[in-house]
Coordinates of C-alpha atoms and ligand atoms in Angstrom, one line a residue:
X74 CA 104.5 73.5 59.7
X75 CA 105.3 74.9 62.6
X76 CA 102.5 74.3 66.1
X77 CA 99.8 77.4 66.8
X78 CA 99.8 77.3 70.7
X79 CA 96.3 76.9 72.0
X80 CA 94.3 79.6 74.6
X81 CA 93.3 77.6 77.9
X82 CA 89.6 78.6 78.1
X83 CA 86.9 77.1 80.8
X84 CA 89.2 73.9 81.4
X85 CA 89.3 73.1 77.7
X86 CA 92.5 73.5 75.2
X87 CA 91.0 75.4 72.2
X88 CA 92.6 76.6 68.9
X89 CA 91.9 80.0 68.7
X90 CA 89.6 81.2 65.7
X91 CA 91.9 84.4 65.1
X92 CA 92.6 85.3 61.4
X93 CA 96.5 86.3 61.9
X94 CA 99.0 84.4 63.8
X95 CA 102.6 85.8 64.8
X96 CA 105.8 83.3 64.6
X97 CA 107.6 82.3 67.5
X98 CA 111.7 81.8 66.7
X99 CA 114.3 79.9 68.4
X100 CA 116.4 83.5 69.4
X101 CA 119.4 80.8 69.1
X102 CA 119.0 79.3 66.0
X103 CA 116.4 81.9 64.1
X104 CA 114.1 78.8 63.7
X105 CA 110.4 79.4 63.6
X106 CA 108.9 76.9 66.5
X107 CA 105.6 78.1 66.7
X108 CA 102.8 80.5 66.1
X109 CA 101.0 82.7 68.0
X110 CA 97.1 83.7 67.2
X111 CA 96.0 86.9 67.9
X112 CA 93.1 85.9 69.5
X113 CA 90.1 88.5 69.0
X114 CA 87.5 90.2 71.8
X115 CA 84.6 87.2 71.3
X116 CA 87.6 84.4 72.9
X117 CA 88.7 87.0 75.8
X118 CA 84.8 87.5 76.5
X119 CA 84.4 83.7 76.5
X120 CA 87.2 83.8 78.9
X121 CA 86.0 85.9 81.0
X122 CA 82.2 84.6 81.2
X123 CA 83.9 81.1 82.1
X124 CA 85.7 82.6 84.8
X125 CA 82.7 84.8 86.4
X126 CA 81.0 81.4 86.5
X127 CA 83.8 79.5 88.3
X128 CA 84.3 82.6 90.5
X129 CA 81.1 81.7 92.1
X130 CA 82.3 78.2 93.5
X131 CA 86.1 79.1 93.8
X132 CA 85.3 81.8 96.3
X133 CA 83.6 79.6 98.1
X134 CA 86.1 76.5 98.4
X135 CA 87.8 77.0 101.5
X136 CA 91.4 78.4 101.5
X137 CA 92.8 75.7 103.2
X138 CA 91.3 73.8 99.7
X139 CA 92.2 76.0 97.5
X140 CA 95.7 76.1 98.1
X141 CA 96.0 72.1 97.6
X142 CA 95.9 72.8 94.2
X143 CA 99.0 75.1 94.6
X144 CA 100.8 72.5 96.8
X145 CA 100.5 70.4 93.7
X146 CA 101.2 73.0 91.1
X147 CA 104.8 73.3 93.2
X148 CA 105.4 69.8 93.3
X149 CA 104.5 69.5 89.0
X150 CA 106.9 72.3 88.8
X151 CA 109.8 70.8 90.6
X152 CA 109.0 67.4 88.4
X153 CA 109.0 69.5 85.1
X154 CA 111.6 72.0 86.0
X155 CA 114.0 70.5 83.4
X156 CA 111.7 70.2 80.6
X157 CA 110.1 74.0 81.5
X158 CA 113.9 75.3 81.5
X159 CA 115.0 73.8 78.4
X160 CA 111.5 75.1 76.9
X161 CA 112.6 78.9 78.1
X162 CA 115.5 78.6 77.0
X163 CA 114.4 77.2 73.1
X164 CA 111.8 80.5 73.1
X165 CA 113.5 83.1 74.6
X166 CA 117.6 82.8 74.3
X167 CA 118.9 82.6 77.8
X168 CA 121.0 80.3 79.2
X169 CA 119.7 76.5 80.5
X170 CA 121.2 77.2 84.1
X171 CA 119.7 80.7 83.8
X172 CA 115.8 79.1 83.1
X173 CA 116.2 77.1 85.7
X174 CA 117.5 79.8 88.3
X175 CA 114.1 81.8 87.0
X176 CA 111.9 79.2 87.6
X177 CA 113.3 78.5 91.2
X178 CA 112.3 82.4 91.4
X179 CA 108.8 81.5 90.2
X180 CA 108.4 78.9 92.4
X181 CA 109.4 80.5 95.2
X182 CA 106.0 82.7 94.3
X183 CA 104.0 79.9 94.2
X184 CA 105.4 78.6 98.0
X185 CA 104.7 82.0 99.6
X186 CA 101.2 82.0 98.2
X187 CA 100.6 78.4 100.3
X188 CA 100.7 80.7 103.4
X189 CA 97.7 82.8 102.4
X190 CA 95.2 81.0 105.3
X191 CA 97.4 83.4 107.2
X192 CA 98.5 85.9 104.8
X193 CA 95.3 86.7 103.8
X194 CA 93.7 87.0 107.5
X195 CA 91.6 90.1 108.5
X196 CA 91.6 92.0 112.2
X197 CA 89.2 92.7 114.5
X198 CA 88.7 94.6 117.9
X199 CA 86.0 93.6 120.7
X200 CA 83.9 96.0 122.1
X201 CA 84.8 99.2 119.7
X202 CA 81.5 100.3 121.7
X203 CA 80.1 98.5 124.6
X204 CA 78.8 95.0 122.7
X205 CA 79.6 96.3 119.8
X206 CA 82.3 94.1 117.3
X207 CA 84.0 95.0 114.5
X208 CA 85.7 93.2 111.8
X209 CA 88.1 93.6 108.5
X210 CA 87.8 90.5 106.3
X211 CA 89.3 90.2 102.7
X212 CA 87.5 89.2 100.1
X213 CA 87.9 88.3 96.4
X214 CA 87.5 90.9 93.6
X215 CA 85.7 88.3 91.1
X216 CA 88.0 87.5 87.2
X217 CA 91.6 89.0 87.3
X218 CA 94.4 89.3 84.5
X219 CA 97.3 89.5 84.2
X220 CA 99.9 90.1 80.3
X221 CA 103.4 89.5 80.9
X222 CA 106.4 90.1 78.8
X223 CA 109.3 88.2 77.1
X224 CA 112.5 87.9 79.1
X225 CA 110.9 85.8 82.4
X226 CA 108.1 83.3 80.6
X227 CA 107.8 80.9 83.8
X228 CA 108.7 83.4 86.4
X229 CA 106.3 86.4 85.7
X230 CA 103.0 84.7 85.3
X231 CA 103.6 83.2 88.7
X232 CA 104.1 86.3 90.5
X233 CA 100.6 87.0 90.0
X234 CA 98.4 83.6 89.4
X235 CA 99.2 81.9 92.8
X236 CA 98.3 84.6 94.8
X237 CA 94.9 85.7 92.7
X238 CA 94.0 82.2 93.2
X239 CA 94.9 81.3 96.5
X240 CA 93.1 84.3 97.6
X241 CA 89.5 83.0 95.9
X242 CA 89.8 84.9 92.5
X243 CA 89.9 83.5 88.8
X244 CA 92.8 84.4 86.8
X245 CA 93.3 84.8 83.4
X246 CA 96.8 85.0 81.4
X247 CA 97.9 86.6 78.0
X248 CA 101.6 85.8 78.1
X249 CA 104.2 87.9 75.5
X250 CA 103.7 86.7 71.9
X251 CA 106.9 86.1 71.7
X252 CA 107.3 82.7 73.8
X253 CA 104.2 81.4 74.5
X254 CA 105.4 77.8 74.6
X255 CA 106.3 78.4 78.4
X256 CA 102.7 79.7 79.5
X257 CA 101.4 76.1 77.2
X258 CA 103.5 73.9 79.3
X259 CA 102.4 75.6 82.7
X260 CA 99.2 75.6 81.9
X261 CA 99.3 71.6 81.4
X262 CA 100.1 71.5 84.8
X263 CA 97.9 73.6 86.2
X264 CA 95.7 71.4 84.3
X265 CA 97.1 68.7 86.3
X266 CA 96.9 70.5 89.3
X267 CA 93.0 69.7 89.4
X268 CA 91.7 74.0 89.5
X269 CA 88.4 73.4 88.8
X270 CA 86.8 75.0 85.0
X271 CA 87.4 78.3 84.4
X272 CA 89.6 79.1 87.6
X273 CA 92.7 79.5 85.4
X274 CA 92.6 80.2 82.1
X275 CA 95.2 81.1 79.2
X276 CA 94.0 83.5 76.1
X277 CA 97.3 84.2 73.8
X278 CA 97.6 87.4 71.9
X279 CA 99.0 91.4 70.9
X280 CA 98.3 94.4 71.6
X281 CA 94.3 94.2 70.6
X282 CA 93.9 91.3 72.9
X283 CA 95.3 93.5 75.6
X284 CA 93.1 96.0 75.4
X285 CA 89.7 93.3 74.7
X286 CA 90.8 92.8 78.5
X287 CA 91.3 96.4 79.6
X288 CA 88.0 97.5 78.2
X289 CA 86.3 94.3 79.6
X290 CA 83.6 95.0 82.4
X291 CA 83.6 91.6 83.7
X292 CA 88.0 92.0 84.7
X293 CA 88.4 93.5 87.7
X294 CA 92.4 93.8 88.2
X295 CA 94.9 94.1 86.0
X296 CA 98.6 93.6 86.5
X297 CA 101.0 94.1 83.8
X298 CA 104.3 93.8 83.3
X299 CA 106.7 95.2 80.3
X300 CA 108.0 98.4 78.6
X301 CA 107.4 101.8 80.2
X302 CA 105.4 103.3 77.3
X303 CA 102.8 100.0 77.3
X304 CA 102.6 100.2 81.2
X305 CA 101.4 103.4 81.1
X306 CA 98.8 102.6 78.4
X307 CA 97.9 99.6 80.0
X308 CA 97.3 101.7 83.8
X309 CA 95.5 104.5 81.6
X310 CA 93.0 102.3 80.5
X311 CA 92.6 99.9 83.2
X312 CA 92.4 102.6 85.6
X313 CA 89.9 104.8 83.1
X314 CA 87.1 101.9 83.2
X315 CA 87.4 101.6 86.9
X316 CA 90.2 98.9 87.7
X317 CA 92.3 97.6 89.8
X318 CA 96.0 98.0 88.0
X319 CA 99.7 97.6 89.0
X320 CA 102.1 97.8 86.2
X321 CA 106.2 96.9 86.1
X322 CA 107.6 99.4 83.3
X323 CA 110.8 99.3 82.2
X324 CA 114.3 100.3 83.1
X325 CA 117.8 101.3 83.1
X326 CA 119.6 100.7 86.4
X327 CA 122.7 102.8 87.5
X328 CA 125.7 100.7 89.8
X329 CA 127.9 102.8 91.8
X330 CA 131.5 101.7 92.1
X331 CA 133.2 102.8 95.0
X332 CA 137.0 103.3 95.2
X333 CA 136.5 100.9 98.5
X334 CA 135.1 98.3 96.4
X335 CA 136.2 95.0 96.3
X336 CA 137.3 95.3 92.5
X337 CA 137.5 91.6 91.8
X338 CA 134.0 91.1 93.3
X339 CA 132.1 94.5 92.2
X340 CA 133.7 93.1 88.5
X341 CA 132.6 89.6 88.2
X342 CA 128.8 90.5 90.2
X343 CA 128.4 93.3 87.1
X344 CA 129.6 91.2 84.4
X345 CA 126.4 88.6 85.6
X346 CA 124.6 91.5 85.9
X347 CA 125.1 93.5 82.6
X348 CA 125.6 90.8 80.5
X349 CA 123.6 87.4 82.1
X350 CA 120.0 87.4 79.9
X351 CA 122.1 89.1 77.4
X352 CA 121.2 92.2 79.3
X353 CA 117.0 91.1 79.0
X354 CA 116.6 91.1 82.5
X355 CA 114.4 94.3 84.0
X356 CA 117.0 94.4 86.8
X357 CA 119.9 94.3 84.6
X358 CA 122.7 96.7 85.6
X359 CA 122.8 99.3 82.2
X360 CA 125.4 102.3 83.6
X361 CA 128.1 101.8 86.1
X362 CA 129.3 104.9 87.7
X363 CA 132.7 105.2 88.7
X364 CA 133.9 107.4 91.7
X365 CA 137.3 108.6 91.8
X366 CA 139.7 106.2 91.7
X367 CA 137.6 103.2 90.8
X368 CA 137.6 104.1 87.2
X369 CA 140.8 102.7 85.8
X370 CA 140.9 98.6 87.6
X371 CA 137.3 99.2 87.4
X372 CA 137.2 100.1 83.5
X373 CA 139.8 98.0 82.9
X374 CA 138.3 94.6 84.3
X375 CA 134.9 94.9 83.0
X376 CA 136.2 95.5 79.4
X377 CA 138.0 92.1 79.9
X378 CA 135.1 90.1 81.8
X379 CA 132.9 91.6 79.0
X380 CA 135.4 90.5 76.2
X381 CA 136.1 87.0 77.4
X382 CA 132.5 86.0 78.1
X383 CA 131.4 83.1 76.4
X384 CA 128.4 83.4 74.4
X385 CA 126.4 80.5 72.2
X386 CA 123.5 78.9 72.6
X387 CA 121.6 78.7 76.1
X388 CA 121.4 74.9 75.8
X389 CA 124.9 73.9 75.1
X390 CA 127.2 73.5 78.5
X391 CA 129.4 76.2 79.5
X392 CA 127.5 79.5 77.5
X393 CA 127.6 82.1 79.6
X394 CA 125.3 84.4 77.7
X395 CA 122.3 83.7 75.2
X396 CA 120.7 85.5 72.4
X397 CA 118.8 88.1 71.9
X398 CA 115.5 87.9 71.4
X399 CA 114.2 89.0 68.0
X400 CA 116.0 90.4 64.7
X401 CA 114.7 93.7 65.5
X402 CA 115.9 93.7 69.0
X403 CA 119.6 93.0 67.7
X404 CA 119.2 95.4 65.3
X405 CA 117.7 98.0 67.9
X406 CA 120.7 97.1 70.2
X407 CA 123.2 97.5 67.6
X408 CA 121.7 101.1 66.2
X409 CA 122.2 102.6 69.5
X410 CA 125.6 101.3 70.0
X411 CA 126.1 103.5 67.1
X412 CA 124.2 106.4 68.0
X413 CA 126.3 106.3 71.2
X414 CA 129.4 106.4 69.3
X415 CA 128.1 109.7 67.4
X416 CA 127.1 110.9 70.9
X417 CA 130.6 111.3 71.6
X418 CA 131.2 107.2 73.9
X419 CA 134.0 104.9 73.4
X420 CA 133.0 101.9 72.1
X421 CA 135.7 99.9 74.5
X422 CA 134.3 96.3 73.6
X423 CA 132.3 96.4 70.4
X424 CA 129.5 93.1 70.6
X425 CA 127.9 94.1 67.0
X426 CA 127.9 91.9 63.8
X427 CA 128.8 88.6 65.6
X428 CA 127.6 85.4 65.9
X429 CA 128.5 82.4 67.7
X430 CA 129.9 79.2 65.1
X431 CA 126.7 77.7 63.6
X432 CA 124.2 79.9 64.6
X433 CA 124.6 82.8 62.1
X434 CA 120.8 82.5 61.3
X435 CA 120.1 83.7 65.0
X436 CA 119.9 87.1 66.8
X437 CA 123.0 87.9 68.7
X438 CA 124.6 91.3 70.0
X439 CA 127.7 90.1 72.2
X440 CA 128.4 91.9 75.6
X441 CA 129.2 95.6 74.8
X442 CA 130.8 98.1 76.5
X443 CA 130.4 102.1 76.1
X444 CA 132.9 104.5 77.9
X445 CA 132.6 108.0 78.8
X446 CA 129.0 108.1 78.1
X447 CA 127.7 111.5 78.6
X448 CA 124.7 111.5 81.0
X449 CA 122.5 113.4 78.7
X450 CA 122.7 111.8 75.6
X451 CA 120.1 109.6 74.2
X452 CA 121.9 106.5 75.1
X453 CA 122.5 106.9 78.5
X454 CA 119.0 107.6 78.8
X455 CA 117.2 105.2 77.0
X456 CA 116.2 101.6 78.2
X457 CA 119.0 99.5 75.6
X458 CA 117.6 95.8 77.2
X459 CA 120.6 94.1 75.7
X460 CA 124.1 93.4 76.7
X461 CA 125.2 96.7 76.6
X462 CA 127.1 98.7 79.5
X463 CA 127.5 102.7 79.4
X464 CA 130.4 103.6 82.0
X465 CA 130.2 107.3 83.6
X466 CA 133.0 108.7 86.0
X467 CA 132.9 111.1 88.6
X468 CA 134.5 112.0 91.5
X469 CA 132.3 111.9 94.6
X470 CA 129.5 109.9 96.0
X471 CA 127.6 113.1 96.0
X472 CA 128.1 113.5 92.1
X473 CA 126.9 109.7 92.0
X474 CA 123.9 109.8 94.0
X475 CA 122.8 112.6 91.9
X476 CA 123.6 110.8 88.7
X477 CA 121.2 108.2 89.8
X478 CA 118.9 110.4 90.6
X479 CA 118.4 112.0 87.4
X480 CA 117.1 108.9 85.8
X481 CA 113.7 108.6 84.8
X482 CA 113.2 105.0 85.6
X483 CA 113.5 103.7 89.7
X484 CA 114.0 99.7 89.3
X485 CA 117.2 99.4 91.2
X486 CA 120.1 101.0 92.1
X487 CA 123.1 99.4 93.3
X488 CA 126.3 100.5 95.1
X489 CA 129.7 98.5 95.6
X490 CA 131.4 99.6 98.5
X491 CA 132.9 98.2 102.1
X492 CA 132.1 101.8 103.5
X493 CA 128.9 100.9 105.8
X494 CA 128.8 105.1 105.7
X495 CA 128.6 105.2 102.0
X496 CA 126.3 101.9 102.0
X497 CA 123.9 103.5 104.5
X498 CA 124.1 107.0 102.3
X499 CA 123.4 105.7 99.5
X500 CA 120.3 103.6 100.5
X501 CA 119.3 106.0 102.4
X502 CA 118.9 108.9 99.2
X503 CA 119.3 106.4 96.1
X504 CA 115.7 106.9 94.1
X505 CA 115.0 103.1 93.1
X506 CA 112.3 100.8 95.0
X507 CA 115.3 97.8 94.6
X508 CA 118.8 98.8 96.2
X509 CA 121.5 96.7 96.0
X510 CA 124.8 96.9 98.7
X511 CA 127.4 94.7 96.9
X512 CA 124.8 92.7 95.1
X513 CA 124.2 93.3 91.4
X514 CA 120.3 92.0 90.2
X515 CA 118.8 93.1 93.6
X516 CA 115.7 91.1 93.0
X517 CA 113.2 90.6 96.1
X518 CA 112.6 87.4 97.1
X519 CA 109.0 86.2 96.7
X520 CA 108.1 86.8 100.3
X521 CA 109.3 90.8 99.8
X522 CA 107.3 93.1 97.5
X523 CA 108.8 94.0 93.8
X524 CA 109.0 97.9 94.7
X525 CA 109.9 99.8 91.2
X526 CA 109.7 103.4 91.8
X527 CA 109.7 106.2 89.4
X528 CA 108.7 105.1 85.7
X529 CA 109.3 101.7 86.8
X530 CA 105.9 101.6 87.8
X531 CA 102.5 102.4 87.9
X532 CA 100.1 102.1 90.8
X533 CA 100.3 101.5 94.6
X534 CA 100.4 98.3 95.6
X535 CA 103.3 95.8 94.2
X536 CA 103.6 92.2 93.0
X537 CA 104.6 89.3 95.5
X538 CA 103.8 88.2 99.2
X539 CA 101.6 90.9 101.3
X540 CA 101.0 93.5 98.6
X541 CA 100.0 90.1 96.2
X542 CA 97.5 89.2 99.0
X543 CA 96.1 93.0 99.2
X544 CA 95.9 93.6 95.6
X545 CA 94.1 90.8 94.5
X546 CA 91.6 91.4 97.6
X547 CA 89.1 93.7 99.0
X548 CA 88.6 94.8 102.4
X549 CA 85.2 94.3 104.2
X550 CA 84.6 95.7 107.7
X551 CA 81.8 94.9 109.1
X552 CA 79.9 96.3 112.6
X553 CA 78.0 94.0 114.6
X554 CA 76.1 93.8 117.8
X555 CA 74.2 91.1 119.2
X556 CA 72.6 91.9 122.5
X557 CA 73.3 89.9 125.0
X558 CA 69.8 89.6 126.9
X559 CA 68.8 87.8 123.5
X560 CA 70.8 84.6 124.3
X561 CA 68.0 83.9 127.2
X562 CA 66.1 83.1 124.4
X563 CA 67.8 79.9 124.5
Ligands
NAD849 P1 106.3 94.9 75.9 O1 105.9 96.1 76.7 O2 106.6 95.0 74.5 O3 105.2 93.7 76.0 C1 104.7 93.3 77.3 C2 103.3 92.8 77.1 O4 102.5 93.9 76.6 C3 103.2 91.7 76.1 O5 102.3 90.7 76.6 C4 102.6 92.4 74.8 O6 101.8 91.5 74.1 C5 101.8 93.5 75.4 N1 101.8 94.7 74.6 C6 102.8 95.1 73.8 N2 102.4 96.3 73.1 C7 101.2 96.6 73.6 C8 100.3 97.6 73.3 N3 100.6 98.6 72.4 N4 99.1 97.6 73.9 C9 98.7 96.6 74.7 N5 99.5 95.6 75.0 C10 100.8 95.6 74.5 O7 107.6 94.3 76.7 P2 108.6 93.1 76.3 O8 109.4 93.6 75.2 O9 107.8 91.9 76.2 O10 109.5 93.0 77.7 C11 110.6 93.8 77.9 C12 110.2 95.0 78.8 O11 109.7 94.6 80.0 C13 111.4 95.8 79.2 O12 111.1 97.2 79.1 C14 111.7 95.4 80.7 O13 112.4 96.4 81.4 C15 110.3 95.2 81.1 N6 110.3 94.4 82.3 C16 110.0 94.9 83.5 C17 110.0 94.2 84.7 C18 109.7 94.8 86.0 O14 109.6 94.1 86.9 N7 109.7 96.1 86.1 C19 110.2 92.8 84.6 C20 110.5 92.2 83.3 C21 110.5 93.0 82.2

């Protein structure tokens, strides 16, 4: 029988008393590894009651304390990195070297956060009236959560946690159903990490446990991440019972090729991009847009980098691209790959029905890519998340700025060009909160906010460094005047 992951509640590993569990599979192999409860309202409010309680102490431990415990999370992180990347890779379907390149990414998160005695520092002015002072401080909102999705397990919880608890709040997690085994082995070292009861805790779940949070008086932020439509729902309802909320949606991220471009570059950078996470990455390049002369070297070489790319399983050396997550995520994939051909693409390389030797039992699309996809059809509006690559051409930058401009979603838009004009155009008008110049998965660094625009996200302030800091804080200004004939006294 296959091991039902535990919720993390007021320091104590507990089986959850849910009814229904949900399997977790090796994407590689189709295995079941594990199960996942569906842990019901009564455990979430248990959850929450343990952390109001520890919020009273935690806010008080000094934040020169408090981030000792994150120090020590880092350093458990760089010990474990190997057993936490192979443990991705087992529950999700990337590759080894990939899992470990996103939990250098996480841990980057949880470095930046050490800095909050000075990130999380107020202002003040003197004299604002004569002997009159006046202060901002930041203080903590009180029990936080945050419900993550599929394709980062160790990377997305820790954009949020180490800056909730650095800055003095309790934090709870309800990672994706879908790999859980990640959030069990962090939370073992967060364990380790000595937070104190109830400071961080782990509730596992769906959809209903979601929303037991969203509707919970005692949760005072939420920050989601995931697909567009459950973004929304998750702002909506946050926002409707008075909460704090930032929420990552989804995406579909257009990549202008110049005719300037270095070909052999731009090629090999969007190949990675398209086609690394087997396309499950949020930042994922989904439509390249060829102007003028670019198209043919440029249509020409992906088709081959896409082709030759060597897919298998994420643990075995030299795979260049995993599975896909579920069944019904391959079979998604695949059904638009044929809806695209009915919409009038080229399928150029065709990635459906495949499988790598010995692991026909597991869910695989291989690296697929569309041609002449006509920028109003279904496809080349829809969020694929899987290995797929639509191909547009036009003829001007000014046709290609407003192709990307169409698009619902605002992750990230790239351009490949050595034209600083063009460069400085295009980041100057592209509408994305991520632009890349020459780089394919423009991902900020952990000490730079994550700034989706558009249906990409919902809410003001962002994940990571300063915005992490404000978000998870509230201001307090306070006015003070102490006259000075009263220090006689003394
Ligand atoms: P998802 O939206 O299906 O699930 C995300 C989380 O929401 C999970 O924890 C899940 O349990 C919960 N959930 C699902 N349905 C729900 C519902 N009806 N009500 C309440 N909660 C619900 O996303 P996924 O498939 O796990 O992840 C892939 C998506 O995440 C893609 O769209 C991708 O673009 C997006 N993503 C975005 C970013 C970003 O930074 N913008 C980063 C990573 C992934």
């Amino acid at each position: 029988m296959s091991e039902r992951v535990l919720n993390y509640i007021g320091g104590a590993w507990r089986t959850s008393q849910a009814g229904e569990t949900l399997p977790v599979h090796n994407p590689a192999t189709g295995q079941v590894i594990a199960e996942t409860p569906l842990s019901p309202a009564q455990e979430v409010d248990e959850a929450v009651r343990q952390g109001q309680e520890a919020f009273q102490g935690w806010r008080r431990v000094p934040v020169t304390e408090r981030v000792q415990h994150l120090f020590a999370l880092k350093n458990l992180l760089e010990e474990h990195l190997e057993l936490l990347a192979r443990t991705i890779t087992e529950e999700c379907g990337k590759t080894y070297e990939e899992s470990v390149g996103e939990m250098r990414r996480g841990i980057e998160n949880v470095e930046v956060a050490c800095g909050a005695p000075s990130l999380m520092q107020g202002w003040n002015n003197e004299d604002i009236a004569r002997g009159i002072d006046e202060h901002m401080i930041r203080q903590p909102l009180g029990v936080v959560a945050a419900i993550t999705p599929f394709n980062f397990p160790g990377m997305i919880p820790l954009w949020f946690l180490p800056y909730a608890v650095a800055t003095g709040n309790c934090f709870i997690l309800k990672p994706s159903e879908k790999v859980p085994r990640t959030a069990q082995l962090l939370f073992r070292l967060l364990e380790e990490a000595g937070f104190p009861p109830g400071v961080v805790q782990l509730v596992n779940g769906a959809a209903d446990t979601v929303n037991a949070l969203l509707d919970h008086p005692g949760v005072k932020a939420v920050s989601f991440v995931g697909s567009t439509p459950v973004a929304r729902h998750v702002y909506q309802r946050a926002t409707a019972h008075g909460k704090r909320a930032q929420c990552q949606g989804g995406a579909k991220n257009p990549v202008v090729i110049m005719p300037d471009a270095d070909m052999e570059m731009a090629t090999r950078i969007m190949a990675d991009s398209a086609f690394g996470c087997a396309g499950q990455r949020c930042l994922a390049a989904s439509v390249a847009i060829t102007v003028g002369e670019a198209r043919h070297p440029f249509t020409e070489a992906i088709a081959d980098a896409a082709a030759s790319r060597r897919v298998g399983y994420g643990l075995e050396p030299g795979v260049q691209m995993g599975a896909i997550i579920t069944r019904q995520s391959e079979e998604r994939i695949e059904g638009l790959i044929g809806q695209a051909e009915q919409e009038g693409a080229t399928v150029l390389v065709d990635g459906r029905d495949k499988a790598p030797p010995g692991y026909e039992e597991g869910f695989w699309t291989f690296p697929t890519v569309l041609d002449n996809v006509d920028p109003r059809s279904v496809v080349a509006r829809t969020e694929i998340f899987g290995p797929v690559l639509s191909l547009m051409h036009v003829e001007t930058i000014e046709e290609a700025i407003q192709r990307v401009n169409q698009r619902e979603y605002g992750n990230m838009a790239c351009i490949f060009t050595s034209s600083g004009a063009a460069a400085r155009r295009f980041r100057y008008e592209a509408e994305a909160g991520n632009i890349g110049i020459n780089i394919g998965v423009a991902a900020p660094m952990a000490f730079f906010p994550f700034s989706g625009w558009k249906a990409s996200f919902f809410g003001d302030l962002h994940a990571q460094d300063h915005h992490g800091i404000e978000f998870y804080t509230q201001t307090k200004v306070v006015v003070e005047r102490w006259p000075r004939e009263w220090s006689r006294k003394f």
